[in-house]
Short mmCIF file of C-alpha atoms in Angstrom, two decimals:
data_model
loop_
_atom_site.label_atom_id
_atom_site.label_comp_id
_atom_site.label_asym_id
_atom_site.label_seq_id
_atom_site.Cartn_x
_atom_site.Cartn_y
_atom_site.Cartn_z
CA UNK A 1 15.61 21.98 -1.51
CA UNK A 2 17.62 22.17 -4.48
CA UNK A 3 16.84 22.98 -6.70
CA UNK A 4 15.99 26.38 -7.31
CA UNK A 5 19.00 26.43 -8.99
CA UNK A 6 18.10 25.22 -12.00
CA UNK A 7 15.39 27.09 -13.33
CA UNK A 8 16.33 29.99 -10.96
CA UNK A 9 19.67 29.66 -12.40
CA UNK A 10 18.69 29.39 -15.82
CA UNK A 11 16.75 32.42 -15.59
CA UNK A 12 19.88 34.72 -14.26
CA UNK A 13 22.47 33.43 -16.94
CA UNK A 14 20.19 34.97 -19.49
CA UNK A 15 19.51 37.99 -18.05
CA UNK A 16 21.83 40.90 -17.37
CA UNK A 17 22.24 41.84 -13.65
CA UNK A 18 19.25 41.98 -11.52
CA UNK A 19 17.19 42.13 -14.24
CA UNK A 20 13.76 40.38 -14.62
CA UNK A 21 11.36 39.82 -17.11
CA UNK A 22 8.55 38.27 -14.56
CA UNK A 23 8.07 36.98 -11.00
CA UNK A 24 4.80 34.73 -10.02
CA UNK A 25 3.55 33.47 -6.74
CA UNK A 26 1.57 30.31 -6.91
CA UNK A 27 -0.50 29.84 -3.86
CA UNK A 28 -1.14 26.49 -2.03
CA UNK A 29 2.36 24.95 -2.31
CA UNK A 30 4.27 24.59 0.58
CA UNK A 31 8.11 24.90 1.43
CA UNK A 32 9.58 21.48 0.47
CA UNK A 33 10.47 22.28 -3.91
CA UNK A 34 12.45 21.51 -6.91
CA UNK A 35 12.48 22.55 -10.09
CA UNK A 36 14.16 22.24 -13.43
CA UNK A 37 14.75 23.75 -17.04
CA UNK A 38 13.15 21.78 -19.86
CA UNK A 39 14.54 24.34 -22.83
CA UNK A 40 12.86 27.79 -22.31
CA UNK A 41 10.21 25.95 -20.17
CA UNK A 42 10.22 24.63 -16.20
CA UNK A 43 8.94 22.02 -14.40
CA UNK A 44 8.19 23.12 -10.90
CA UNK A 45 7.32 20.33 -8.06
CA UNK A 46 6.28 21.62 -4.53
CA UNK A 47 3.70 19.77 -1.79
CA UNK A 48 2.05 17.06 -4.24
CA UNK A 49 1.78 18.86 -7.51
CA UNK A 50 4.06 19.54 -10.03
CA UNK A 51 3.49 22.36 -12.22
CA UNK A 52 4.73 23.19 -16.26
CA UNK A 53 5.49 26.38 -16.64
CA UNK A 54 5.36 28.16 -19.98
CA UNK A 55 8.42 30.60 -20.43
CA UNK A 56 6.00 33.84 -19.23
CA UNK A 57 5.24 31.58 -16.08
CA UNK A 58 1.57 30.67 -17.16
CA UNK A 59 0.65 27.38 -16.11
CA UNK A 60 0.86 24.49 -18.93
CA UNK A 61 -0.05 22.05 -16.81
CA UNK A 62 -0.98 20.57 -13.57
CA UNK A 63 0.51 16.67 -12.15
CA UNK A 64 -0.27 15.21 -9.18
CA UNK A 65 3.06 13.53 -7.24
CA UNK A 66 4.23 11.86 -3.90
CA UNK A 67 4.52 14.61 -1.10
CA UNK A 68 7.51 16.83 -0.57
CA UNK A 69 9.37 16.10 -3.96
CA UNK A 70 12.88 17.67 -3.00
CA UNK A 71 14.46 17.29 -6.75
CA UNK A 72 13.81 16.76 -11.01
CA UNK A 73 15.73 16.65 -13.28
CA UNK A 74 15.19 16.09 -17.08
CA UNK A 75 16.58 13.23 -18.94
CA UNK A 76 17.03 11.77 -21.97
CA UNK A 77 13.14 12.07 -24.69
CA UNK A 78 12.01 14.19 -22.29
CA UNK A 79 11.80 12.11 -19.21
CA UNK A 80 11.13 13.40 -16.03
CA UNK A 81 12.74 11.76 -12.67
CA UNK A 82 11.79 12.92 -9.64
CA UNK A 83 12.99 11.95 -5.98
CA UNK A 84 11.15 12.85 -2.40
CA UNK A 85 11.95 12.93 0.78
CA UNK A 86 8.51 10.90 1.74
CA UNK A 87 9.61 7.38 2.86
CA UNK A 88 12.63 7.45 0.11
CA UNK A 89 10.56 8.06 -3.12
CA UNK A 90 12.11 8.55 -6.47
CA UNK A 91 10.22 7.61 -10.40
CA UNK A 92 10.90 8.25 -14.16
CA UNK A 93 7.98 9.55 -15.96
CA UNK A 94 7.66 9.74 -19.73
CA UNK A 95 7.20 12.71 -21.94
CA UNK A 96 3.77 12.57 -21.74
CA UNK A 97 3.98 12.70 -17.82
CA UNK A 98 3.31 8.50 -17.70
CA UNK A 99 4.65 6.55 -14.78
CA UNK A 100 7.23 4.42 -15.93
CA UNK A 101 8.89 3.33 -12.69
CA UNK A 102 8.74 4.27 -8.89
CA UNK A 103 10.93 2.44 -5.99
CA UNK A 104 11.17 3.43 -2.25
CA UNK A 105 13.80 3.08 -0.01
CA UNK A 106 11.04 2.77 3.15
CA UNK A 107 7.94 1.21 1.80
CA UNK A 108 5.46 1.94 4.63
CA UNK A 109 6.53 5.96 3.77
CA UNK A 110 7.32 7.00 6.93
CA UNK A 111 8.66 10.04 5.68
CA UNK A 112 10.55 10.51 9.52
CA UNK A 113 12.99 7.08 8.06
CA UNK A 114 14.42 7.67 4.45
CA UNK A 115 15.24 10.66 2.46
CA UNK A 116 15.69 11.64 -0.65
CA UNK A 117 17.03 15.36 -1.30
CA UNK A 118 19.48 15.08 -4.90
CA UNK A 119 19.86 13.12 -7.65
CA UNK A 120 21.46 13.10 -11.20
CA UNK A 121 20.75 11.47 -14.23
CA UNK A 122 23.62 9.45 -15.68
CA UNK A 123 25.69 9.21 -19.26
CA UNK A 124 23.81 5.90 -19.62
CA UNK A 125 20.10 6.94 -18.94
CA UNK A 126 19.92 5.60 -15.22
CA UNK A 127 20.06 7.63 -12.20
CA UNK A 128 22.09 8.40 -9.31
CA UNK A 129 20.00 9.38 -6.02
CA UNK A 130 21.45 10.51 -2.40
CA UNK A 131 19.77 11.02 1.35
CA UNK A 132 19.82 9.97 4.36
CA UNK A 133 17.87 7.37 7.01
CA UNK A 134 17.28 7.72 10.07
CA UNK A 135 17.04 5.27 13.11
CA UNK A 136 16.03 6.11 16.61
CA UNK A 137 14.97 4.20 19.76
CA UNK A 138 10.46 4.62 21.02
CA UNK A 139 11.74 7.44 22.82
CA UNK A 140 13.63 9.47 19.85
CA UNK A 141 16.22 9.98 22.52
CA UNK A 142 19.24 7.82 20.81
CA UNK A 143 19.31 9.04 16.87
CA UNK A 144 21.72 8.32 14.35
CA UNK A 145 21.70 8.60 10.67
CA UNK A 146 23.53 7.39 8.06
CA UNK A 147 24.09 8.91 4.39
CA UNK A 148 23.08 6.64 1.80
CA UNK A 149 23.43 6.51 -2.41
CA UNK A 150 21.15 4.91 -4.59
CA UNK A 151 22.26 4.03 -8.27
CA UNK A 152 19.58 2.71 -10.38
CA UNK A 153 19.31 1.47 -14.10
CA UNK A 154 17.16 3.42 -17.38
CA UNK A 155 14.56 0.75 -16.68
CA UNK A 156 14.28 1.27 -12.48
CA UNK A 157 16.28 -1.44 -11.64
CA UNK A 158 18.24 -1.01 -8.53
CA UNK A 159 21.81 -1.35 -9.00
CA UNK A 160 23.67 -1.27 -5.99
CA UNK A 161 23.29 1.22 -3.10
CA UNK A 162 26.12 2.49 -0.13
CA UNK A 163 25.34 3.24 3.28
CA UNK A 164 27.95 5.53 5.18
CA UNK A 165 27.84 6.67 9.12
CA UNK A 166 26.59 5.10 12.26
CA UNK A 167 26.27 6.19 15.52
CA UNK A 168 29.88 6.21 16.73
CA UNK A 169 30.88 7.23 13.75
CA UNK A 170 29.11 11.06 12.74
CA UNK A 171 30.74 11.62 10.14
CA UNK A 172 28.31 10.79 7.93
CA UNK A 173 24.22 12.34 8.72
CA UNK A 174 23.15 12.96 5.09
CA UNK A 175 23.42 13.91 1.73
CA UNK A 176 22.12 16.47 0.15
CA UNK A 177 23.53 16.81 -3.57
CA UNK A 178 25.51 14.50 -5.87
CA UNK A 179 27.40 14.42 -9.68
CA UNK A 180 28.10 12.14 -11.98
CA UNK A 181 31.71 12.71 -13.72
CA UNK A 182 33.21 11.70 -16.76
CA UNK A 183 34.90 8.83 -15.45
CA UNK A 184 31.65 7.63 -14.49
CA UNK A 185 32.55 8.26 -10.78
CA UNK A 186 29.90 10.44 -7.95
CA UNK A 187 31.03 13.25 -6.46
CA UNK A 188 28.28 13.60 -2.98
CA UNK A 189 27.91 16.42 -0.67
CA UNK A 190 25.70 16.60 2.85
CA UNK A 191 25.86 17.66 6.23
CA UNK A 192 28.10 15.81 8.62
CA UNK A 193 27.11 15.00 11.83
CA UNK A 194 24.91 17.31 14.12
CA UNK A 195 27.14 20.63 13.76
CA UNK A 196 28.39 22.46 10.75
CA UNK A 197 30.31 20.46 9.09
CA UNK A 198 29.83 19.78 5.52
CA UNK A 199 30.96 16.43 4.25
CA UNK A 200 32.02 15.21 0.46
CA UNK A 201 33.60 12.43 -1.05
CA UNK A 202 34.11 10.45 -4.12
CA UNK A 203 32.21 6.96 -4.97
CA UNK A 204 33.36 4.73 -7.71
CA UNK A 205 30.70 3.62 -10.99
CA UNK A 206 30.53 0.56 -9.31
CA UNK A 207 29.77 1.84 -5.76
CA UNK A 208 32.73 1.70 -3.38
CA UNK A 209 33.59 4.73 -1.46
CA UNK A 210 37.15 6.77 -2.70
CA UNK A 211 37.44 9.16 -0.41
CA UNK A 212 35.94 11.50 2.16
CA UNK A 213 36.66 14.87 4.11
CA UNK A 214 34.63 16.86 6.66
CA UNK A 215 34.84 20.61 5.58
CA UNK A 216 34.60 23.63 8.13
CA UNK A 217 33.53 27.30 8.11
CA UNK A 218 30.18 26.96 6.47
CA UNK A 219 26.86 26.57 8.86
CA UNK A 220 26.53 22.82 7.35
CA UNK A 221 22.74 23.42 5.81
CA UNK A 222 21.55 21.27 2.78
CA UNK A 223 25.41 21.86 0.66
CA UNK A 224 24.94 21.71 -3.01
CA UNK A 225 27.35 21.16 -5.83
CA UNK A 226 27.77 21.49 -9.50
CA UNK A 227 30.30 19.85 -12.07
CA UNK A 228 32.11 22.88 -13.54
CA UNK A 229 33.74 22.96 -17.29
CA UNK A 230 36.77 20.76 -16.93
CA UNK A 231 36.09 18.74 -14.44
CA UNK A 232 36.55 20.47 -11.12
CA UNK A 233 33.41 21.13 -9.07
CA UNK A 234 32.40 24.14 -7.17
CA UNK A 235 30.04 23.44 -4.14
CA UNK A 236 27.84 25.79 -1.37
CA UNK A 237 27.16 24.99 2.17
CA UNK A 238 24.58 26.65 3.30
CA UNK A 239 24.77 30.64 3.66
CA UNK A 240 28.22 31.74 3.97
CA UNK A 241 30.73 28.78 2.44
CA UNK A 242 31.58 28.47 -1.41
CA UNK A 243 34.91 26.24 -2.16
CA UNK A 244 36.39 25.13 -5.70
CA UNK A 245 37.89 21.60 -5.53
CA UNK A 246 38.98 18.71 -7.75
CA UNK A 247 37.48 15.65 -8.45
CA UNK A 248 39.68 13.77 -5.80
CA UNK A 249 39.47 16.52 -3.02
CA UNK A 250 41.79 19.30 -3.59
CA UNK A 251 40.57 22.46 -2.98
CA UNK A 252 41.48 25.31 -5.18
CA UNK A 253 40.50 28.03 -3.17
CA UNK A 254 37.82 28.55 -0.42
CA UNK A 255 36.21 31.69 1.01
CA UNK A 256 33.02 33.00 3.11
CA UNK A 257 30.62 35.45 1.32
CA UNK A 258 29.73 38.11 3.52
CA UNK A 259 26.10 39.24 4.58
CA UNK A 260 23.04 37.16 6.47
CA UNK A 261 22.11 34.88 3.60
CA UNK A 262 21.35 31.56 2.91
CA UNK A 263 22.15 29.98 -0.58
CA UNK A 264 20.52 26.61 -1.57
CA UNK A 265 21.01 26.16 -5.39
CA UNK A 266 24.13 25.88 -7.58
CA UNK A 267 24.69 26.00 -10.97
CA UNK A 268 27.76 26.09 -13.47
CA UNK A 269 28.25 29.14 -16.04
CA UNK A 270 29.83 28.59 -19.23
CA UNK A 271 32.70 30.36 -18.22
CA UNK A 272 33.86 28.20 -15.45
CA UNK A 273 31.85 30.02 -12.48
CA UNK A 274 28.57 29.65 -10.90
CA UNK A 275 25.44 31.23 -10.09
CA UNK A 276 24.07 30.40 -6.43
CA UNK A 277 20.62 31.37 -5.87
CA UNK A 278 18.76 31.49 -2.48
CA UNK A 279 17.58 34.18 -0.01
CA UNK A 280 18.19 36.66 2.48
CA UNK A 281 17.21 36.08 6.47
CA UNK A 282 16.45 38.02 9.43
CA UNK A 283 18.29 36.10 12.67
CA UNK A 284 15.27 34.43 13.18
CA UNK A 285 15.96 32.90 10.17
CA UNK A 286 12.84 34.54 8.43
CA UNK A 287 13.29 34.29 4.78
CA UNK A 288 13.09 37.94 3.18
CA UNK A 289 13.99 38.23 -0.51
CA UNK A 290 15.06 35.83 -3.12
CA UNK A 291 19.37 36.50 -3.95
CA UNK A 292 21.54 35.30 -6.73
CA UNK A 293 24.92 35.70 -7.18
CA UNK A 294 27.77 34.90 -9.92
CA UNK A 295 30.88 34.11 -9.49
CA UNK A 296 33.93 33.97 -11.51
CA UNK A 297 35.93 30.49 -12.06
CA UNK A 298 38.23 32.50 -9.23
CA UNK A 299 35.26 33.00 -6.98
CA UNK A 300 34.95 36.59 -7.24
CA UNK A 301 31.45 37.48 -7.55
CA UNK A 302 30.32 39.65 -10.92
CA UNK A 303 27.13 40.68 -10.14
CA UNK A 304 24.18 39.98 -7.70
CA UNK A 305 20.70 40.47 -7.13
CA UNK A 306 17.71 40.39 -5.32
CA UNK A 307 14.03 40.37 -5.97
#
């Protein structure tokens, strides 16, 4: 679910702290959303409908997509892409909300199979798309994923794609986020095997892996990154984890933010920090109220805010 972030995002860079100029609950949509910033409008996906919102929140209009849509992003004339976790979904839609090009990873849609949950649109108009599949035995007793990386051309075209992680191997299970840089390199993030361990790594234009590491101390739940000003990247796992790294893996500084929260959007300041955006929970994991945070370039938060 990524993906708040941007619009969420969006909305607390231009605000001072905790403040808010609206707040809207649209009924019928279900837990599985995205969203993005198209200027001072948003484009909100959730269930099988994506919504345009105006910048008061009023409804512009109403589109009907595959299920579970779990990012959208914006690109170039106005385009809209669009990736789901049903069956391995992703499309490019024009400005006028046309279908120019779908492709799944799992034809047949069994969402259960392929994945979907980040993508980015690239320097040349194409897209870069991550996930995960699964595989299993009849009895769902012997399951392994892998994560997988999808780079496709303007037009749709499928340009190569990377599979990493079997069953003896765990340290891949999915990913959840991913970045183009300026070298025209990925930067992924996902969860790493069944515990909490959050995995990133480095994939060249052309597709083959860089680098890897397994990173520790977060609770390894749907990680998220962003591309900060000058290159380094700044990435989330889960509720407690934030870490500053390089391009090739160095990390600048890590550290645990205190409190029972769970944060599941990133998104780069100006200024060389972040805002994170995501909620509060009981220990039963029930959500309570929406949270966003900013952080400094060093990490240390500026202000916060719920609502």
């Amino acid at each position: 679910m990524q993906m708040l972030a941007r619009a969420f995002s969006a909305l607390a860079l231009a605000l001072p702290a905790a403040a808010q100029t609206w707040s809207k609950t649209f009924e019928g949509f279900n837990y599985y959303n995205a969203i993005a910033a198209e200027g001072d409008e948003a484009w909100a996906a959730s269930g099988a409908s994506l919504l345009h919102l105006a910048s008061d929140g009023s409804i512009l209009g109403e589109y009907s997509v595959k299920p579970y849509a779990t990012d959208i992003q914006v690109g170039p004339n106005g385009r809209k892409i669009l990736c789901s976790s049903w069956g391995g979904w992703i499309a490019s839609y024009d400005a006028g909300f046309n279908l120019e090009w779908g492709w799944q990873v799992d034809p047949t849609g069994y969402w259960e199979y392929a994945h979907f949950y980040g993508l980015d649109v690239t320097a040349d108009g194409g897209v870069i798309a991550v996930g995960n599949r699964w595989y299993d035995d009849v009895s769902y007793e012997d399951t392994w994923g892998e994560l997988m990386l999808y780079r496709f051309a303007a037009d749709g075209t499928p340009l190569w794609d990377l599979r990493l992680g079997d069953y003896a191997d765990m340290k891949y299970t999915g990913g959840t986020d991913v970045e183009e840089l300026a070298d025209g390199s990925f930067f992924f993030v996902g969860r790493g095997g069944f515990g909490p361990i959050m995995t990133c790594g480095q994939v060249s234009a052309t597709g083959q892996l860089l680098w890897y590491d397994l990173v520790t101390g977060g609770n390894g739940w749907s990680p998220q990154v962003a591309l900060l000003a000058g290159g380094d990247l700044m990435a989330i796992d889960g509720g407690v984890l934030v870490l500053r790294m390089s391009a090739d893996g160095t990390v600048a500084w890590k550290q645990k933010l205190a409190g029972s929260q769970q944060f599941r959007g990133i998104a780069a300041t100006s200024a060389g920090g972040a805002v994170l955006t995501g909620f509060t929970s009981r220990p039963d994991g029930q959500a309570l109220d929406l949270l966003y945070v900013k952080l400094s370039a060093a990490g240390e938060i500026e202000w916060q805010g719920m609502q």
